[in-house]
Short mmCIF file of C-alpha atoms in Angstrom, two decimals:
data_model
loop_
_atom_site.label_atom_id
_atom_site.label_comp_id
_atom_site.label_asym_id
_atom_site.label_seq_id
_atom_site.Cartn_x
_atom_site.Cartn_y
_atom_site.Cartn_z
CA MET A 1 88.94 103.31 43.59
CA LYS A 2 85.98 101.28 42.34
CA GLY A 3 84.11 99.24 44.89
CA ALA A 4 84.85 95.98 43.05
CA VAL A 5 88.63 96.38 43.24
CA ALA A 6 90.73 94.92 46.04
CA PHE A 7 94.46 95.56 46.36
CA PHE A 8 96.88 92.87 47.46
CA GLY A 9 100.28 93.00 49.06
CA ALA A 10 103.18 90.96 47.71
CA VAL A 11 102.54 87.92 49.91
CA VAL A 12 98.80 87.80 49.21
CA MET A 13 99.38 88.31 45.48
CA LEU A 14 101.85 85.41 45.35
CA GLU A 15 99.55 83.17 47.39
CA ARG A 16 96.65 83.83 45.04
CA LEU A 17 98.80 83.23 41.98
CA LEU A 18 100.08 79.93 43.42
CA ARG A 19 96.54 78.80 44.22
CA ASN A 20 95.43 79.58 40.67
CA LEU A 21 98.41 77.82 39.10
CA GLU A 22 97.97 74.60 41.06
CA GLY A 23 94.19 74.57 40.92
CA ARG A 24 92.56 76.17 37.93
CA CYS A 25 95.58 76.11 35.62
CA ARG A 26 96.78 72.58 36.51
CA VAL A 27 100.46 73.52 36.67
CA ARG A 28 102.91 71.29 38.55
CA PRO A 29 106.32 72.09 40.06
CA TYR A 30 109.14 72.05 37.51
CA ASP A 31 106.77 72.42 34.57
CA ARG A 32 108.21 74.47 31.72
CA VAL A 33 106.20 77.67 31.14
CA VAL A 34 106.52 80.22 28.33
CA ILE A 35 105.36 83.68 29.46
CA GLY A 36 103.89 85.86 26.74
CA CYS A 37 105.14 89.35 27.56
CA SER A 38 104.27 92.50 25.63
CA GLY A 39 106.04 94.80 28.07
CA GLY A 40 102.73 96.17 29.35
CA ALA A 41 101.86 96.32 33.04
CA ASP A 42 99.85 93.08 33.14
CA SER A 43 102.43 90.83 31.48
CA VAL A 44 105.30 92.49 33.38
CA ALA A 45 103.50 91.76 36.65
CA LEU A 46 102.90 88.15 35.60
CA SER A 47 106.56 87.69 34.66
CA PHE A 48 107.94 89.01 37.96
CA LEU A 49 105.33 87.20 40.05
CA LEU A 50 106.10 83.85 38.43
CA ALA A 51 109.83 84.43 38.82
CA ARG A 52 109.38 85.24 42.52
CA LEU A 53 107.49 82.00 43.09
CA ALA A 54 110.68 80.07 42.38
CA SER A 55 111.53 79.48 46.03
CA SER A 56 108.18 77.85 46.87
CA PHE A 57 106.97 76.64 43.47
CA PRO A 58 109.89 76.15 41.05
CA LEU A 59 109.08 76.48 37.37
CA ARG A 60 111.28 76.45 34.28
CA LEU A 61 110.36 79.82 32.79
CA HIS A 62 110.93 81.32 29.35
CA LEU A 63 110.06 84.87 28.30
CA ALA A 64 108.64 85.40 24.80
CA HIS A 65 107.86 88.65 22.98
CA LEU A 66 106.38 89.24 19.54
CA ASP A 67 106.93 92.55 17.78
CA HIS A 68 103.82 93.07 15.63
CA ALA A 69 105.51 95.89 13.67
CA LEU A 70 102.44 98.10 14.07
CA ARG A 71 104.23 101.14 15.53
CA PRO A 72 107.49 102.85 14.55
CA ASP A 73 108.83 102.46 18.10
CA SER A 74 107.75 98.83 18.59
CA ALA A 75 111.39 97.71 18.75
CA VAL A 76 111.71 99.65 22.02
CA ASP A 77 109.16 97.29 23.59
CA ALA A 78 111.22 94.31 22.46
CA ASP A 79 114.37 95.82 24.00
CA PHE A 80 112.49 96.46 27.24
CA VAL A 81 111.31 92.83 27.51
CA SER A 82 114.78 91.60 26.57
CA GLY A 83 116.16 93.62 29.48
CA MET A 84 113.54 92.06 31.77
CA ALA A 85 114.60 88.58 30.71
CA GLU A 86 118.23 89.43 31.44
CA ARG A 87 117.31 90.83 34.86
CA LEU A 88 115.26 87.72 35.71
CA HIS A 89 117.87 85.36 34.22
CA LEU A 90 115.29 83.83 31.88
CA PRO A 91 115.75 82.56 28.30
CA PHE A 92 114.34 85.14 25.88
CA HIS A 93 112.51 84.37 22.62
CA HIS A 94 111.72 87.16 20.19
CA ALA A 95 110.31 87.52 16.69
CA ARG A 96 109.14 90.37 14.49
CA ILE A 97 106.18 89.76 12.18
CA GLU A 98 104.52 92.48 10.12
CA VAL A 99 100.92 91.71 10.99
CA ASN A 100 99.56 93.99 8.27
CA ARG A 101 101.36 91.88 5.67
CA VAL A 102 99.98 88.54 6.90
CA ARG A 103 96.36 89.55 7.50
CA ARG A 104 93.89 87.23 5.89
CA ARG A 105 91.16 88.48 3.61
CA GLY A 106 88.32 89.91 5.71
CA GLU A 107 90.33 89.64 8.95
CA ASN A 108 90.44 92.74 11.14
CA LEU A 109 93.71 93.95 12.61
CA GLU A 110 92.93 92.88 16.18
CA ALA A 111 92.06 89.35 15.13
CA ALA A 112 95.12 89.07 12.90
CA ALA A 113 97.45 90.25 15.67
CA ARG A 114 95.92 87.78 18.11
CA ARG A 115 96.23 84.89 15.66
CA VAL A 116 99.85 85.66 14.80
CA ARG A 117 100.76 86.14 18.46
CA ARG A 118 99.21 82.86 19.55
CA ASP A 119 100.89 80.99 16.70
CA PHE A 120 104.24 82.46 17.73
CA LEU A 121 103.76 81.47 21.38
CA ARG A 122 102.72 77.95 20.40
CA GLN A 123 105.83 77.67 18.25
CA VAL A 124 108.08 78.77 21.11
CA ALA A 125 106.37 76.30 23.45
CA ASP A 126 106.92 73.49 20.94
CA GLU A 127 110.57 74.42 20.47
CA VAL A 128 111.40 74.41 24.19
CA GLY A 129 109.05 71.58 25.17
CA ALA A 130 106.88 73.77 27.41
CA GLU A 131 103.70 72.37 28.92
CA HIS A 132 102.13 75.80 29.32
CA VAL A 133 101.99 79.29 27.81
CA ALA A 134 101.06 81.85 30.47
CA LEU A 135 98.96 84.84 29.38
CA ALA A 136 98.30 87.93 31.51
CA HIS A 137 94.55 88.28 31.01
CA HIS A 138 92.93 89.64 34.16
CA ARG A 139 89.49 90.20 35.68
CA LEU A 140 88.66 93.28 33.61
CA ASP A 141 89.72 91.47 30.42
CA GLN A 142 87.31 88.69 31.36
CA ALA A 143 84.41 91.11 31.86
CA GLU A 144 85.21 92.81 28.54
CA THR A 145 85.37 89.48 26.73
CA ILE A 146 81.97 88.38 28.02
CA LEU A 147 80.40 91.74 27.16
CA PHE A 148 82.09 91.85 23.74
CA ARG A 149 80.86 88.38 22.84
CA LEU A 150 77.37 89.22 24.06
CA VAL A 151 77.05 92.27 21.81
CA ARG A 152 78.42 90.25 18.86
CA GLY A 153 75.66 87.67 19.23
CA ALA A 154 77.60 84.79 20.78
CA GLY A 155 75.76 81.74 22.05
CA THR A 156 75.86 80.68 25.68
CA ASN A 157 79.08 78.75 25.07
CA GLY A 158 80.83 82.01 24.19
CA LEU A 159 79.48 83.76 27.28
CA THR A 160 81.62 81.59 29.55
CA GLY A 161 84.48 83.98 28.86
CA MET A 162 88.12 82.97 28.62
CA ALA A 163 89.16 79.66 30.13
CA TRP A 164 91.65 79.47 32.97
CA CYS A 165 93.24 76.53 31.21
CA ASP A 166 92.97 76.13 27.44
CA PRO A 167 96.06 74.01 26.65
CA PRO A 168 98.69 75.10 26.12
CA PHE A 169 97.43 78.50 27.31
CA ILE A 170 96.85 79.32 30.97
CA ARG A 171 95.54 82.54 32.51
CA PRO A 172 96.52 82.60 36.21
CA LEU A 173 95.54 86.28 36.74
CA LEU A 174 91.89 85.99 35.70
CA ASP A 175 90.55 86.80 39.18
CA ILE A 176 92.82 89.82 39.75
CA HIS A 177 91.88 93.38 38.76
CA PRO A 178 94.47 95.29 36.67
CA ASP A 179 94.45 98.17 39.19
CA SER A 180 95.75 95.70 41.78
CA LEU A 181 98.53 94.61 39.43
CA ARG A 182 99.63 98.19 38.79
CA THR A 183 99.54 99.02 42.49
CA TRP A 184 101.73 96.00 43.17
CA LEU A 185 104.19 97.01 40.41
CA ARG A 186 104.52 100.53 41.84
CA ARG A 187 105.10 99.21 45.36
CA GLU A 188 107.79 96.92 44.00
CA GLY A 189 109.41 99.74 42.01
CA LEU A 190 108.85 97.99 38.68
CA SER A 191 108.22 99.85 35.44
CA TRP A 192 106.36 98.87 32.30
CA ARG A 193 105.66 100.08 28.78
CA GLU A 194 102.44 101.84 27.75
CA ASP A 195 101.04 100.89 24.35
CA PRO A 196 99.31 103.99 22.90
CA SER A 197 97.02 101.74 20.86
CA ASN A 198 95.28 100.78 24.12
CA ALA A 199 93.73 104.26 24.09
CA ASP A 200 92.66 104.11 20.44
CA LEU A 201 88.86 104.33 20.47
CA ASN A 202 88.71 103.14 16.87
CA LEU A 203 89.28 99.66 18.30
CA SER A 204 86.08 98.07 19.54
CA ARG A 205 87.65 96.48 22.63
CA ASN A 206 88.98 99.87 23.71
CA ARG A 207 85.56 101.47 23.35
CA LEU A 208 84.15 98.79 25.62
CA ARG A 209 86.86 99.38 28.22
CA HIS A 210 86.94 103.18 28.19
CA GLU A 211 83.32 104.05 27.39
CA VAL A 212 80.87 101.19 27.96
CA LEU A 213 82.18 99.54 31.14
CA PRO A 214 82.58 102.84 33.05
CA ARG A 215 78.94 103.67 32.27
CA LEU A 216 77.85 100.25 33.49
CA GLU A 217 79.86 100.75 36.67
CA ALA A 218 78.19 104.12 37.14
CA ILE A 219 74.88 102.26 37.20
CA ASN A 220 76.21 99.49 39.45
CA SER A 221 79.69 99.59 40.95
CA GLY A 222 79.79 95.78 40.88
CA ALA A 223 79.16 95.53 37.13
CA VAL A 224 82.55 93.93 36.39
CA ASP A 225 82.13 91.38 39.18
CA HIS A 226 78.61 90.57 38.02
CA LEU A 227 79.76 90.02 34.43
CA VAL A 228 82.55 87.71 35.58
CA ALA A 229 80.20 85.81 37.91
CA PHE A 230 77.73 85.45 35.04
CA GLY A 231 80.48 83.89 32.92
CA GLU A 232 81.35 81.47 35.72
CA ARG A 233 77.72 80.34 35.98
CA MET A 234 77.62 79.85 32.24
CA ALA A 235 80.81 77.76 32.46
CA VAL A 236 79.18 75.42 34.99
CA ASP A 237 76.18 74.95 32.70
CA GLU A 238 78.37 74.44 29.64
CA THR A 239 80.35 71.69 31.39
CA PHE A 240 77.11 69.74 31.70
CA TRP A 241 76.10 70.42 28.10
CA SER A 242 79.56 69.49 26.83
CA GLU A 243 79.16 66.04 28.38
CA GLN A 244 75.79 65.67 26.64
CA VAL A 245 77.35 66.64 23.30
CA ASP A 246 80.19 64.14 23.83
CA ALA A 247 77.70 61.33 24.45
CA TRP A 248 75.56 62.22 21.42
CA LEU A 249 78.51 62.46 19.03
CA ALA A 250 79.92 59.16 20.30
CA ARG A 251 76.69 57.52 19.09
CA GLU A 252 75.98 59.47 15.91
CA LEU A 253 79.14 60.96 14.39
CA CYS A 254 81.03 59.38 11.52
CA GLU A 255 83.76 60.73 9.27
CA ARG A 256 83.76 60.09 5.57
CA GLU A 257 86.04 61.55 2.90
CA GLY A 258 87.14 64.50 4.99
CA ALA A 259 83.66 65.49 6.20
CA ARG A 260 81.97 65.05 9.56
CA GLU A 261 78.60 63.42 9.06
CA VAL A 262 75.48 62.89 11.20
CA ALA A 263 71.87 61.95 10.52
CA ALA A 264 69.57 64.94 10.03
CA THR A 265 66.63 63.16 11.68
CA ALA A 266 68.69 62.28 14.76
CA LEU A 267 69.95 65.85 15.06
CA GLY A 268 66.46 67.26 14.52
CA ARG A 269 65.09 65.18 17.41
CA CYS A 270 67.49 66.80 19.88
CA PRO A 271 66.19 69.58 22.14
CA ARG A 272 67.20 72.94 20.71
CA ALA A 273 69.60 73.68 23.59
CA LEU A 274 71.53 70.49 22.85
CA ARG A 275 71.23 70.78 19.08
CA MET A 276 72.85 74.22 18.86
CA ARG A 277 75.79 73.00 20.92
CA ILE A 278 76.16 69.97 18.66
CA TRP A 279 76.30 72.30 15.65
CA LEU A 280 79.06 74.33 17.29
CA ARG A 281 81.10 71.23 18.12
CA LEU A 282 80.68 69.83 14.59
CA LEU A 283 81.92 73.08 13.07
CA ARG A 284 84.93 73.20 15.37
CA LEU A 285 85.77 69.56 14.70
CA ALA A 286 85.64 70.14 10.95
CA ALA A 287 87.78 73.27 11.19
CA GLY A 288 90.31 71.57 13.46
CA ARG A 289 90.58 74.74 15.55
CA GLN A 290 88.59 77.35 17.40
CA VAL A 291 86.44 79.22 14.89
CA ASP A 292 84.92 82.68 15.19
CA LEU A 293 81.22 81.87 14.98
CA THR A 294 78.14 83.75 16.15
CA GLN A 295 74.66 82.57 17.01
CA ALA A 296 73.57 83.72 13.55
CA HIS A 297 75.95 81.19 11.97
CA LEU A 298 74.51 78.38 14.08
CA GLU A 299 70.96 79.44 13.20
CA ALA A 300 71.84 79.30 9.50
CA CYS A 301 73.06 75.72 9.94
CA ASP A 302 69.97 74.77 11.91
CA ARG A 303 67.69 75.96 9.10
CA LEU A 304 69.08 73.16 6.93
CA LEU A 305 67.03 70.71 9.01
CA ASP A 306 63.81 72.32 7.78
CA GLY A 307 65.01 73.12 4.27
CA ALA A 308 65.38 71.27 0.99
CA SER A 309 66.69 67.71 1.01
CA GLN A 310 69.81 68.94 -0.80
CA SER A 311 70.95 72.35 0.40
CA ASP A 312 74.13 74.13 1.44
CA CYS A 313 75.27 76.68 4.01
CA HIS A 314 78.57 78.51 3.54
CA LEU A 315 80.27 79.92 6.65
CA PRO A 316 83.65 81.65 7.08
CA GLY A 317 86.13 78.88 6.26
CA LEU A 318 83.53 76.10 6.50
CA TRP A 319 80.81 74.38 4.47
CA VAL A 320 77.71 72.62 5.79
CA GLY A 321 75.48 70.59 3.49
CA ARG A 322 72.34 68.53 3.75
CA ARG A 323 72.12 65.50 1.50
CA TYR A 324 68.75 63.89 2.18
CA ASP A 325 69.04 62.55 5.74
CA ARG A 326 72.74 63.27 6.09
CA ILE A 327 74.33 66.45 7.42
CA LEU A 328 77.91 66.97 6.28
CA VAL A 329 80.37 69.51 7.69
CA ALA A 330 83.73 70.17 6.03
CA VAL A 331 86.27 72.90 5.39
CA ARG A 332 85.01 73.25 1.83
CA ALA A 333 82.21 71.93 -0.34
CA PRO A 334 83.03 68.83 -2.41
CA GLU A 335 84.14 69.84 -5.88
CA PRO A 336 82.34 68.10 -8.75
CA PRO A 337 84.76 66.19 -10.98
CA GLY A 338 85.37 67.43 -14.49
CA CYS A 339 84.03 65.46 -17.44
CA TRP A 340 86.00 62.30 -18.16
CA GLN A 341 85.67 59.33 -20.49
CA VAL A 342 87.76 56.20 -21.08
CA GLU A 343 87.32 53.07 -23.22
CA LEU A 344 87.22 49.39 -22.31
CA SER A 345 88.20 47.34 -25.35
CA GLY A 346 87.79 43.90 -23.81
CA PRO A 347 88.61 41.72 -20.79
CA GLY A 348 91.16 43.15 -18.36
CA SER A 349 91.49 45.97 -15.84
CA LEU A 350 90.93 49.68 -16.27
CA ARG A 351 91.95 52.33 -13.74
CA LEU A 352 89.35 55.09 -13.66
CA PRO A 353 89.84 58.78 -12.81
CA GLY A 354 89.53 59.07 -9.04
CA GLY A 355 91.33 55.77 -8.44
CA ALA A 356 88.58 53.13 -8.78
CA LEU A 357 89.46 49.94 -10.69
CA LEU A 358 87.10 48.34 -13.22
CA ARG A 359 87.72 44.66 -13.99
CA ALA A 360 86.16 42.84 -16.97
CA GLU A 361 86.17 39.07 -17.51
CA ILE A 362 84.37 36.66 -19.81
CA ALA A 363 82.51 33.75 -18.18
CA SER A 364 80.14 30.99 -19.19
CA GLU A 365 77.49 32.20 -16.74
CA ALA A 366 76.87 35.14 -14.41
CA GLY A 367 76.65 33.20 -11.15
CA ARG A 368 76.06 35.07 -7.90
CA LEU A 369 76.98 38.76 -8.18
CA THR A 370 77.84 41.34 -5.52
CA PRO A 371 76.37 44.88 -5.50
CA ASN A 372 79.58 46.06 -7.18
CA GLN A 373 79.21 43.63 -10.08
CA ALA A 374 77.07 43.39 -13.20
CA ALA A 375 76.87 40.83 -16.02
CA PHE A 376 75.82 41.35 -19.65
CA ASP A 377 75.24 39.15 -22.67
CA LEU A 378 78.60 39.26 -24.44
CA SER A 379 77.23 38.93 -27.98
CA SER A 380 75.00 42.01 -27.54
CA LEU A 381 77.81 44.36 -26.55
CA GLU A 382 79.37 46.87 -28.92
CA PHE A 383 83.11 47.25 -28.25
CA PRO A 384 84.89 49.31 -27.22
CA LEU A 385 82.66 49.99 -24.24
CA VAL A 386 82.73 53.55 -22.92
CA VAL A 387 83.14 54.37 -19.23
CA ARG A 388 82.45 57.98 -18.19
CA ASN A 389 80.79 60.13 -15.55
CA ARG A 390 77.29 61.50 -16.04
CA ARG A 391 76.29 64.26 -18.46
CA PRO A 392 73.25 66.56 -18.54
CA GLY A 393 70.33 64.84 -20.26
CA ASP A 394 71.54 61.25 -19.68
CA ARG A 395 68.71 58.73 -19.89
CA PHE A 396 68.63 55.29 -18.30
CA ARG A 397 66.40 52.22 -18.39
CA PRO A 398 66.78 50.75 -14.86
CA GLU A 399 66.28 47.03 -14.40
CA GLY A 400 62.82 46.39 -12.98
CA GLY A 401 61.69 49.89 -13.94
CA ALA A 402 58.83 51.05 -16.14
CA GLY A 403 60.94 52.18 -19.08
CA GLU A 404 63.51 54.82 -19.93
CA ARG A 405 63.84 57.83 -17.61
CA LYS A 406 66.15 60.74 -16.99
CA LEU A 407 69.09 59.46 -14.97
CA LYS A 408 68.79 62.50 -12.72
CA ASP A 409 65.23 61.50 -11.77
CA VAL A 410 66.36 57.95 -10.99
CA PHE A 411 69.01 59.36 -8.65
CA ILE A 412 66.52 61.66 -6.94
CA ASP A 413 64.03 58.85 -6.37
CA ALA A 414 66.80 56.71 -4.86
CA ARG A 415 67.97 59.66 -2.70
CA VAL A 416 71.51 59.53 -4.06
CA PRO A 417 73.45 62.61 -2.79
CA ARG A 418 74.46 65.12 -5.44
CA GLU A 419 78.22 64.60 -5.02
CA LYS A 420 77.91 60.82 -5.22
CA ARG A 421 75.98 61.09 -8.50
CA ASP A 422 78.96 62.81 -10.11
CA ALA A 423 81.35 60.14 -8.80
CA LEU A 424 79.48 57.04 -10.08
CA PRO A 425 80.99 55.63 -13.31
CA LEU A 426 78.59 54.88 -16.16
CA LEU A 427 79.18 51.95 -18.54
CA LEU A 428 77.88 52.46 -22.09
CA SER A 429 77.57 50.25 -25.13
CA GLY A 430 76.97 52.54 -28.06
CA GLU A 431 74.44 55.13 -26.85
CA HIS A 432 72.96 52.92 -24.14
CA ILE A 433 73.83 53.27 -20.45
CA LEU A 434 74.11 49.66 -19.30
CA TRP A 435 75.30 50.10 -15.74
CA VAL A 436 75.61 52.85 -13.18
CA ALA A 437 78.50 51.11 -11.47
CA GLY A 438 77.90 50.32 -7.84
CA PHE A 439 74.30 51.54 -8.05
CA ARG A 440 72.04 49.82 -10.60
CA ARG A 441 72.22 48.04 -13.96
CA SER A 442 69.89 48.61 -16.88
CA SER A 443 67.32 46.20 -18.25
CA LEU A 444 69.31 45.91 -21.50
CA PHE A 445 71.55 43.02 -22.59
CA CYS A 446 70.71 40.70 -19.72
CA PRO A 447 72.58 37.35 -19.62
CA VAL A 448 71.09 34.59 -21.79
CA ARG A 449 71.20 31.00 -20.54
CA GLY A 450 73.92 29.07 -22.34
CA GLU A 451 75.57 32.20 -23.77
CA LYS A 452 78.82 33.79 -22.65
CA VAL A 453 78.66 36.85 -20.41
CA LEU A 454 80.92 39.77 -19.60
CA ILE A 455 81.20 40.22 -15.83
CA LEU A 456 82.25 43.67 -14.66
CA THR A 457 83.53 44.38 -11.15
CA LEU A 458 84.06 47.85 -9.69
CA GLU A 459 86.70 48.09 -6.95
CA PRO A 460 86.37 51.48 -5.19
CA ALA A 461 89.41 53.68 -4.78
CA ILE A 462 91.41 53.12 -1.59
CA LYS A 463 91.39 56.32 0.46
CA ALA A 464 94.70 57.36 1.99
#
């Protein structure tokens, strides 16, 4: 027996479980709890322990099992858990999903199985109205997780390990060693299933458990305890940093057209420790879920602050872009619109691709115009007018400028983001660009006192 392992009798085990449920997992009497049960020793122990708490801490329990279809005899595990549910008089929920068939491109088997399993458990919880999904992760799992994340290059946030409570998931066995659980099962005369894949050293987590951790414990018998304690200290620190990130984002974050957006200068002024945590939160907010990111991914994002004024960083399932002083984070990069062109034959309204509305009216004078309006001498215009998006080589004579220039250079000088350039409609009379709608008019065909004018108004598309 390793020095770090303590064995508990039935009463002590139940007392510890109850303390963890009420405290760290925030479970209340009569809450509905779905237990994820593979049939292995850890989840069998969790199932029986929770059921035996009924007299002192009543819960509405459900047992759920997912057959990953990874072994020919996997159905035997499902039958075993079904028998457990019958013995414990618990509702049983079961599904079979061929994980190999639903793996995403570039996703390893372990990650795919975990994703599918968690989705299944969430679905069961939603169907039965459960407040919690109980998982059987234990103390050794926690040490492995911290070590695994460390060798993969996780930041300090990842070194906190698994959370006791990560709604809807709870982990009430996190401070109990698996040897204690197995000893308790044997004393209670309870059996479990052994998954042969747990001994497969081709799986990285198994190599950590069977090869790396034993060597660490040979150096220091308290290695597992020290790893777990390290994670707990990191969790305390990260609670503080999380509050700092919340406060910063409350001041700086805005959302526009599906992207999270902050000022590059404001982010760059943050101390590095805070800045890297802000990056992580931005990426998770944009993804709408937990994302598998390493410190290298965060460093790649951070380099945008010192890079070109318009640059991009592509991460797994995410895009980060710098557009002058704005940092944008989204699931995917904005797609440039295809070439389009429509004609305006006279006064009236014209719906443009993308949803914006262009209104044209004839008036005796221009009057006071808004930034989304422009007026031109009517007699100088060549109808039909053309409205289109920009093309390579477009040239423009901006009002107040020193002559004709490349439109691209005008945009760059005005620090117009690349995606916005493609979205701005251009109004042309013949070969002349008269107005970059919503941005700037040209010096051509200005209103003449006493002559009729054509007033154009751009009404931006209404976003759903």
